[in-house]
Coordinates of C-alpha atoms and ligand atoms in Angstrom, one line a residue:
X109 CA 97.7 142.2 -17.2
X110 CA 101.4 143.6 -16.6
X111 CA 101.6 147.8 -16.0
X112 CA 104.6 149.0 -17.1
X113 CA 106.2 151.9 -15.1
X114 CA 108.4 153.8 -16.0
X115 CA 110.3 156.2 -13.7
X116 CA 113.4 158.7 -13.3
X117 CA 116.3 155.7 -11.9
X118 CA 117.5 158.6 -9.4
X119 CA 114.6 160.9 -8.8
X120 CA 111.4 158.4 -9.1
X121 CA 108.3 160.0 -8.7
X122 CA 106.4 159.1 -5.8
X123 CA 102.4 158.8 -6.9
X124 CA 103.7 156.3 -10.2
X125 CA 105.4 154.1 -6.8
X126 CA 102.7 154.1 -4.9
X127 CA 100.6 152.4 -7.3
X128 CA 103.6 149.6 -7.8
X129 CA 103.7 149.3 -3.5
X130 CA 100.0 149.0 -3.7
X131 CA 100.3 146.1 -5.8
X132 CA 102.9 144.6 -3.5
X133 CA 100.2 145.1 0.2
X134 CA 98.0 143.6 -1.9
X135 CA 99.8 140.3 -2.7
X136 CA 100.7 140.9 -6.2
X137 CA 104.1 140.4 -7.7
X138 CA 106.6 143.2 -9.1
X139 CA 109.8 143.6 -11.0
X140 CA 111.9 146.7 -10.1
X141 CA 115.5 147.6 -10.5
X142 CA 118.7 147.6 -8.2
X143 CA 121.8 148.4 -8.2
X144 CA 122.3 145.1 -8.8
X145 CA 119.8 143.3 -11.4
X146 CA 116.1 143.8 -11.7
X147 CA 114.0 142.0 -8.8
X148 CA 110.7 140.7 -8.7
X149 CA 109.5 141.2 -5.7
X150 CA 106.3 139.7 -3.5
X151 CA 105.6 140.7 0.9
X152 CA 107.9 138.6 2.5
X153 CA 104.9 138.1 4.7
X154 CA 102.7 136.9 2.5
X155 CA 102.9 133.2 1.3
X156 CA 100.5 133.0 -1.5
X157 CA 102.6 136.0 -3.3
X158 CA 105.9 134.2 -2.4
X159 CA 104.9 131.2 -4.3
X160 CA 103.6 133.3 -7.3
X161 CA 107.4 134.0 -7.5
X162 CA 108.2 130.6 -7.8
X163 CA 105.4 129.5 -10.4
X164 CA 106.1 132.6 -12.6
X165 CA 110.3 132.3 -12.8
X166 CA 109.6 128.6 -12.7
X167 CA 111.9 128.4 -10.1
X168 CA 112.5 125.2 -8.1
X169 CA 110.6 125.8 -4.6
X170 CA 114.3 125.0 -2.9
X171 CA 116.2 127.9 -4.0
X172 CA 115.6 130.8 -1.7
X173 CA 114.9 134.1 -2.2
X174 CA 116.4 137.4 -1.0
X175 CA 114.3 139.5 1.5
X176 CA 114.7 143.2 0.7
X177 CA 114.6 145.9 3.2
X178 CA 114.9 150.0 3.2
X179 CA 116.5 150.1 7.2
X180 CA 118.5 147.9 10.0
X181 CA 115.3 147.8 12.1
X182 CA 113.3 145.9 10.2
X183 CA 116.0 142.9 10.6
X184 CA 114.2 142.5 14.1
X185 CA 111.4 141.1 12.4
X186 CA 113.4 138.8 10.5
X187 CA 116.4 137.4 12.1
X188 CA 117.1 135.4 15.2
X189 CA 120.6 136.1 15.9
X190 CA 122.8 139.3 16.9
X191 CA 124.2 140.7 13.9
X192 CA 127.1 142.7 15.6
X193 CA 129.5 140.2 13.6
X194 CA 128.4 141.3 10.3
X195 CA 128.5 145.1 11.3
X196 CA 131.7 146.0 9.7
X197 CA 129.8 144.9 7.0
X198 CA 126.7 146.9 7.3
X199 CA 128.4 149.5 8.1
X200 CA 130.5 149.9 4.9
X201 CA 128.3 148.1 2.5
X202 CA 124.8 148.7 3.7
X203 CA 122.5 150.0 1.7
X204 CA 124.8 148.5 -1.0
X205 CA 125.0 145.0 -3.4
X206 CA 126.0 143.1 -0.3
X207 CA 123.7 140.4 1.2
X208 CA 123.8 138.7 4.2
X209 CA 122.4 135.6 5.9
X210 CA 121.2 135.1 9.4
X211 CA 119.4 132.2 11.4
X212 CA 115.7 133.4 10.6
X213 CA 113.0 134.2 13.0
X214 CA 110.0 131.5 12.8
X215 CA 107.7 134.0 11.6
X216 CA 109.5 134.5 7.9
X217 CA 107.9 131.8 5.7
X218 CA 109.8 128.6 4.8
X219 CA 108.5 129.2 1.4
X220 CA 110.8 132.1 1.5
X221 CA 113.9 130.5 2.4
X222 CA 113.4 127.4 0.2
X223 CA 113.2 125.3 3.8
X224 CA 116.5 126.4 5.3
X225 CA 116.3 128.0 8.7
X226 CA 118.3 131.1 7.6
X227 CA 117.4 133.8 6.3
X228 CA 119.1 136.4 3.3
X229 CA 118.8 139.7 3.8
X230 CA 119.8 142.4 1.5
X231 CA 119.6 146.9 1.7
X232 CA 119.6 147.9 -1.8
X233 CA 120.6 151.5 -2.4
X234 CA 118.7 151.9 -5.9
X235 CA 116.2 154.6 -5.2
X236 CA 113.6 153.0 -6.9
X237 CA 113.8 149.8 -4.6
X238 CA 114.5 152.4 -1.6
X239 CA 111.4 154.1 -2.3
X240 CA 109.4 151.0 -3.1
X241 CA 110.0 149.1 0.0
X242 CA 109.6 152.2 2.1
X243 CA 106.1 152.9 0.4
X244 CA 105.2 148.8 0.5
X245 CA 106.2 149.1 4.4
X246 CA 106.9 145.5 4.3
X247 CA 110.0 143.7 3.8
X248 CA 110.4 142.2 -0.3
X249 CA 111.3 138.7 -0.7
X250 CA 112.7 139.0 -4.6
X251 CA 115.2 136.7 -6.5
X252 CA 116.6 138.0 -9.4
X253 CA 113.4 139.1 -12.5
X254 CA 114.0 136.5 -15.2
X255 CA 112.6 133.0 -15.9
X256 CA 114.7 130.2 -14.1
X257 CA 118.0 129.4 -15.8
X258 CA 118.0 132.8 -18.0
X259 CA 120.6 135.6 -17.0
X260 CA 119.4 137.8 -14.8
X261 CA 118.3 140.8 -16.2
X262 CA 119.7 144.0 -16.3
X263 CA 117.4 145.9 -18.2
X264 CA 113.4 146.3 -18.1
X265 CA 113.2 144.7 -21.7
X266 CA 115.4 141.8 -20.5
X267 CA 112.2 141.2 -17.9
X268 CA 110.2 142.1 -21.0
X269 CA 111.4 139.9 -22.5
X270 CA 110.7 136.6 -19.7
X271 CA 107.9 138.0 -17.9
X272 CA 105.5 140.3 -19.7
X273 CA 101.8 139.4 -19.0
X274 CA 103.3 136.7 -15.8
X275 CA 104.1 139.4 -13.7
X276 CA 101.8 142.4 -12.0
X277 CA 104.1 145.4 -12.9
X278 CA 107.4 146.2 -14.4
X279 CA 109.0 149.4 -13.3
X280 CA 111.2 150.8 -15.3
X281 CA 114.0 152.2 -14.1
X282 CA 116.9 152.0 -16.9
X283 CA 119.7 149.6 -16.7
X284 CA 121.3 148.8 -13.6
X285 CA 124.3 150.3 -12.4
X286 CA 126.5 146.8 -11.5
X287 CA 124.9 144.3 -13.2
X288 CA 126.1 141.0 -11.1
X289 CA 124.1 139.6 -8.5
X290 CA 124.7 140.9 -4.7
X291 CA 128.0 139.5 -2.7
X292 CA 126.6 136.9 -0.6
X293 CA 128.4 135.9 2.7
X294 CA 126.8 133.4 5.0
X295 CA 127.0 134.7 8.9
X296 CA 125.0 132.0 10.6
X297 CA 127.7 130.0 11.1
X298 CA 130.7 129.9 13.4
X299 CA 133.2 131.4 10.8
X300 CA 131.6 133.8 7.8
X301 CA 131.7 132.3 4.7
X302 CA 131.4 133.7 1.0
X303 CA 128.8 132.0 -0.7
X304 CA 128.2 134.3 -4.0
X305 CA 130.9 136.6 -5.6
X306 CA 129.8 140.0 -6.7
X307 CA 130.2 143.7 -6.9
X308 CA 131.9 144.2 -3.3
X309 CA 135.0 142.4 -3.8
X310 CA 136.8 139.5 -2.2
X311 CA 139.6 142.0 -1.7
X312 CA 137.4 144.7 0.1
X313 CA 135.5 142.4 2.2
X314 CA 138.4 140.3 3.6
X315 CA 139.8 144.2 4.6
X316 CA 136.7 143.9 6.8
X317 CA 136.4 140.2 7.6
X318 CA 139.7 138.7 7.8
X319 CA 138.5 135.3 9.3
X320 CA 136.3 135.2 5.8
X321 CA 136.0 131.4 4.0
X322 CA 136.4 131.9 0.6
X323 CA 135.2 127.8 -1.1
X324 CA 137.1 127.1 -4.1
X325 CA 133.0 125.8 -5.8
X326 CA 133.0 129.6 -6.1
X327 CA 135.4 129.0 -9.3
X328 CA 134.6 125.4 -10.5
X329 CA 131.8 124.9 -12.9
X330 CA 128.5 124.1 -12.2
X331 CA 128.3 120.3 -12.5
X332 CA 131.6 119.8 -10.5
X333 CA 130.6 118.8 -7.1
X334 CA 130.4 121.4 -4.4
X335 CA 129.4 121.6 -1.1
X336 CA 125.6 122.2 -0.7
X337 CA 126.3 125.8 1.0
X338 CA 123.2 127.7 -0.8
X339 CA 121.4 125.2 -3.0
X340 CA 120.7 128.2 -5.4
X341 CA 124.7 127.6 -6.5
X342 CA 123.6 124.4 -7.6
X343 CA 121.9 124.7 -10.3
X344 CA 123.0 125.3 -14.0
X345 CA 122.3 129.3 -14.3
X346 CA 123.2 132.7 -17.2
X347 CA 123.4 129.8 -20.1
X348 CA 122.6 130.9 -23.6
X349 CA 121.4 127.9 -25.6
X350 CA 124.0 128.0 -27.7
X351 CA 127.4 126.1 -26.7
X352 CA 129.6 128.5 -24.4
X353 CA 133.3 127.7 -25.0
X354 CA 135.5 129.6 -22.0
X355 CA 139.0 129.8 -22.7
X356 CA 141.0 130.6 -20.0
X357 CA 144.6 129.1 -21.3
X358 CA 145.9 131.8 -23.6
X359 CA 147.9 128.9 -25.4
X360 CA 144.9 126.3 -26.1
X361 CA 142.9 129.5 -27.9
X362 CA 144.6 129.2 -31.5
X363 CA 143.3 125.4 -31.4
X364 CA 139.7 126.7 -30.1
X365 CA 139.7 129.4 -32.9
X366 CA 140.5 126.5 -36.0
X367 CA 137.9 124.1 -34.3
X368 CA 135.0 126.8 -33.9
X369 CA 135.7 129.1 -37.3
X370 CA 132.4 130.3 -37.3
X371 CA 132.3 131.1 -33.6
X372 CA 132.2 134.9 -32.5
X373 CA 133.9 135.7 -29.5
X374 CA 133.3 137.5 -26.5
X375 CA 136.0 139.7 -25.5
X376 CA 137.1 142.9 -23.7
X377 CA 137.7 145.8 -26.1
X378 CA 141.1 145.9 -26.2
X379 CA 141.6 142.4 -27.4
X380 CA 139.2 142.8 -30.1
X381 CA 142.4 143.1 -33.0
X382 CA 143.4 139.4 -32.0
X383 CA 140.5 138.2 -33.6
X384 CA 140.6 139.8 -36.8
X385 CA 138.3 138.9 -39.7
X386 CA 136.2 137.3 -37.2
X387 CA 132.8 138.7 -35.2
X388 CA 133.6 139.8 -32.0
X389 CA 131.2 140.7 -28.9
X390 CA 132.7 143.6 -27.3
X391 CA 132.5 143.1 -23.1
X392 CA 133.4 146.7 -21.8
X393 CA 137.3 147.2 -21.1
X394 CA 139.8 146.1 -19.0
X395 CA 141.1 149.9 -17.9
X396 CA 137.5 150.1 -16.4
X397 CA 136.8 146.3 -14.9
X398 CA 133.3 147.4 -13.5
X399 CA 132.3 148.2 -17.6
X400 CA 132.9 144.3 -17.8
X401 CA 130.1 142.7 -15.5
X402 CA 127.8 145.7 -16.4
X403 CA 127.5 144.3 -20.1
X404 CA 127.6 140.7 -19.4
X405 CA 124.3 139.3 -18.7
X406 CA 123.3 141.4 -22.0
X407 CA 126.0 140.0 -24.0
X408 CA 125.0 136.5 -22.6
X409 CA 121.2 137.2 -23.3
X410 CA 122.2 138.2 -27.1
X411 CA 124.3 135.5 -27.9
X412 CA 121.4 133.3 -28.7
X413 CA 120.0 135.6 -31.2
X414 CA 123.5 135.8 -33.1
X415 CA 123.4 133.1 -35.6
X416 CA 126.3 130.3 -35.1
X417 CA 126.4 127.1 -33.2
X418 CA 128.9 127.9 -30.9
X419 CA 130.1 131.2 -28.9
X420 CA 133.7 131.5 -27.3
X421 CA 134.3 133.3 -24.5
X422 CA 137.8 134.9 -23.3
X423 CA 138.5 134.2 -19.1
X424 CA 139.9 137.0 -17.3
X425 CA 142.6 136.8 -14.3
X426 CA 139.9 136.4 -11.1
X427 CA 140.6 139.7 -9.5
X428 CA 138.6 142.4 -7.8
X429 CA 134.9 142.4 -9.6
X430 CA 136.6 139.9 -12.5
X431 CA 136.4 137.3 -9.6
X432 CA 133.0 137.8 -9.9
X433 CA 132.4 137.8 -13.6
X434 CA 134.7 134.9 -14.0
X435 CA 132.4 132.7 -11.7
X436 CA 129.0 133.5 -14.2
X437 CA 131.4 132.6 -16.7
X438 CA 132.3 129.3 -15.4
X439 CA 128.6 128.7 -14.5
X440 CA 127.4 129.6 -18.0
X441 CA 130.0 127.7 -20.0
X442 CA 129.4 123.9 -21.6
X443 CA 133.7 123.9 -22.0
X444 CA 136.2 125.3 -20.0
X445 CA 139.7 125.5 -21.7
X446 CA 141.9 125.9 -19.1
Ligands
LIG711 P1 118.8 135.5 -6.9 O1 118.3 136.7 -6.2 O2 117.9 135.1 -8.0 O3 120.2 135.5 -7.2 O4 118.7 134.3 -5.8 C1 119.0 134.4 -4.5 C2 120.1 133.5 -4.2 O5 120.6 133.8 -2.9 C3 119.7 132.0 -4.2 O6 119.9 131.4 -5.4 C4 120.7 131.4 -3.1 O7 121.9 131.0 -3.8 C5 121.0 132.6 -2.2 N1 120.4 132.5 -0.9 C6 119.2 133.0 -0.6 N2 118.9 132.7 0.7 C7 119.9 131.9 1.1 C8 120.1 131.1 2.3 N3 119.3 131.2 3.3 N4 121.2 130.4 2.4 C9 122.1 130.3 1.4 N5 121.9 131.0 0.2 C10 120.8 131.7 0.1
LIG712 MG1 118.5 134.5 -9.9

């Protein structure tokens, strides 16, 4: 059986938590929200839960999870290196949608990094999670709440909507404020290197990390070959079922348009006019970027329900947080037209 909870995003009520934390001491497995996506969420500690994870998202047992904590001194118990090269990080982006990874103390299950010896560690600053992981006094290994493949989700009916009846609890905590998966940067190494694009910005973190490797996989699509950095990149992710046509080449999209007539498109509001006569799937706007990746893993959830063979998407110029929504893109398209 699933509970639903449902709780005040910025002021959740601590006796509906406790209930969700008990849940977690006990082993059991729960989605909550972010400020990122929604999470579902298992002790770190606890290898029978961890695995519950992978069974329910059907996720394969090599893609690691991210391990979840409410302050800097519980990184003691997880990592096995000194941090002080991330700390212009932390300092700025912690609690925040930034994750990092470390080498990983022996005691964190292998389950929980998919076999690698480092660890990804992650202080979200959604009160809810805050609040959770504080009353679960354990570190929270959590992936992203949907079934394997799906777009993450970035509302509680989008974990509805995969994991109702699979999962112990859903809290309920609205939609989430960025919508794209946590920045990832890989510190274990000799240089840092940028594994995931997302809400913090390439442009703010190299600011802080100038030495920063940025690999050009982090724009390619999914079946190109990339370096086997974080094995969770690897796989074919955010794909509706229908055919996902990204144009990127302003001058190929007339020739897209006559060979999909019956394909809506997926745009930002201001270039809604172009397509006239033709359904369009409004993305947020380009005068407010961040509007842009909070809509799209609900736009990319809906397409499937709209009824057409094929969708078209419009690619934006990879800057600041469209970096980051142009790298789902590229990973949820069958075509690039570039
Ligand atoms: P999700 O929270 O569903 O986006 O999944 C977490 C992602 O974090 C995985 O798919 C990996 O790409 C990445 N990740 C987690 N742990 C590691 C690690 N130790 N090394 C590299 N990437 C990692
Ligand atoms: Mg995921």
């Amino acid at each position: 059986m699933t509970m639903l909870i449902k709780v005040d995003p910025l002021k959740p009520a601590e006796d509906v938590l406790r209930k969700a934390a008990d849940l977690i001491k006990e082993g059991g497995v729960v989605a909550f929200p972010t400020e990122t996506v929604y999470g579902l969420g298992a002790d770190c500690f606890n290898i029978s839960a961890v695995l519950k994870i992978f069974e329910i998202k059907k996720r394969p047992p090599d893609n690691p999870l991210i391990v979840h904590i409410y302050d800097k001194k519980q990184l003691e118990d997880l990592i096995d290196q000194d941090y002080q090269k991330a700390s212009a990080i932390i300092d700025v982006f912690w609690p925040g949608p930034v994750t990092l990874i470390f080498r990983k103390k022996s005691d964190v299950p292998r389950e929980v990094t998919g076999g690698l010896e480092t660890v990804a560690v992650r202080m979200p600053s959604h009160p809810v999670a805050q609040k959770l992981l504080l009353l679960s006094a354990t570190p929270i290994a959590a992936p992203s709440a949907n079934l394997s493949g799906k777009p993450s989700p970035t509302r509680a009916e989008h974990v509805i909507e995969d994991l109702y009846g699979l999962v112990d609890a859903i809290i309920d905590g609205g939609e989430t404020p960025f919508g794209i998966e946590s920045t990832i940067i890989d510190f274990s190494r000799e240089r840092p290197v940028l594994l995931r694009p997302g809400p913090a910005t390439i442009e703010e973190i190299l600011k802080l990390v100038p030495n920063l490797e940025i690999p050009d996989f982090l724009l390619k699509k999914i079946n190109e070959p990339v370096r086997p950095l974080s094995p969770g990149m690897t796989y074919r992710h955010y794909a509706p079922e229908k055919p996902l046509i990204l144009v990127t080449n302003e001058n190929k999209l007339d020739e897209i348009l006559l060979k999909y007539p019956e394909a809506p498109v997926i745009c930002p509001q201001e270039m809604t006019t172009r397509f006239y006569g033709r359904r369009t799937i409004v993305l947020g706007t380009l005068k407010e970027p961040f509007t842009i990746a909070q809509n799209l893993f609900h736009v990319l959830r809906t397409v499937d329900s709209i009824t057409t063979n094929a969708v078209i998407a419009i690619g934006f110029e990879p800057k600041g947080i469209l970096f980051s929504v142009m790298n789902r893109l590229r990973r949820a398209a069958t075509e690039i037209v570039e």
